[in-house]
């Protein structure tokens, strides 16, 4: 339904008219239903191809018998474990139904019409969606080499700016910022402007000067760091993530947080997953090898790609990506065209298992005639 034909648009809140729904990766079941096939490969949503920790599965099972009960609305055990992990007080933690939920709480608490939300070109789609939903003005800084241009962003901070969003590394580009440049940026932002550093892929990053921004929380009270269990921890379906911030910010976020936003299975699984760092290490090792396999394959096909420190890589297919994406679907391969991120010729591919990567590369060779 287009906006012109939606009879309730006139009474919708400002900002909703220009909002486009988030486009998720195509589910495997949907593609297989459409094509009548059974062996498709989905490398479209930056999920962990190894699944999740066995301990997390056992913890989920353990919660089944209590399904009739509401979860612990305060997430006591999980918050306590996260606080210990980060060396902060439990009052600094805000639990989310995925970290997107925390991003949305930030928008609802700090953004309103007449003010500005600032992020980079090619930045993660939830920043504009959550911002637009609350009717704030969007400010989009041009990217540099597909990544955040912090100087350009800083120059765009004005009196009306309330929230600045930085993804480190960024999705869908995989680009990253080092500790020095990011901290200088945060230090230069006025204290009455919230800086969000989204670290959804931090576990995968293996760069010496890549920063864990949570170490700066006590220095910059206007900083919010977000983390998720959806990526390296392999718990995307359970929806659990969290924010780390000054307790005064967490207090405000918790005022808009829906009661029981993180279900019992998610809380138990996240808690168990945190303790299984061996699983995280195997995920990192597999990712490193798979990334090498993918970029070597791209180079052999003469395709350029955006160097990525995450569990995905975005490749220039040299022609409109929508048709390439469709052709790959017919080969049973689901990637993520990122034209909606201002990258009309780029396809984002999640690092999969060795055989999945190989399958994807050969489908690309066929479709692109390389
Ligand atoms: C995947 C992702 C998230 C979080 O997703 P949740 O599943 O809601 O935790 C947040 N930020 C970025 C940049 C992502 O790619």
Tab-separated table of C-alpha atoms in Angstrom, residues 4 15 47 60 66 75 83 85 92 124 203 239 299 304 333 337-338 361:
chain	number	residue	atom	x	y	z
A	4	UNK	CA	-1.384	8.041	-1.165
A	15	UNK	CA	7.329	11.141	10.532
A	47	UNK	CA	23.752	-14.698	11.782
A	60	UNK	CA	16.448	-22.428	27.071
A	66	UNK	CA	7.993	-22.054	33.517
A	75	UNK	CA	16.501	-9.163	34.306
A	83	UNK	CA	27.704	-5.500	34.861
A	85	UNK	CA	31.659	-8.425	32.488
A	92	UNK	CA	24.291	1.070	33.989
A	124	UNK	CA	22.673	0.967	10.027
A	203	UNK	CA	33.480	-9.880	19.211
A	239	UNK	CA	16.003	-11.069	20.688
A	299	UNK	CA	39.591	-11.156	-5.934
A	304	UNK	CA	36.228	-5.179	-5.390
A	333	UNK	CA	21.673	-18.336	-2.459
A	337	UNK	CA	21.422	-6.353	-1.737
A	338	UNK	CA	22.141	-3.035	-0.052
A	361	UNK	CA	31.040	-18.023	-4.607
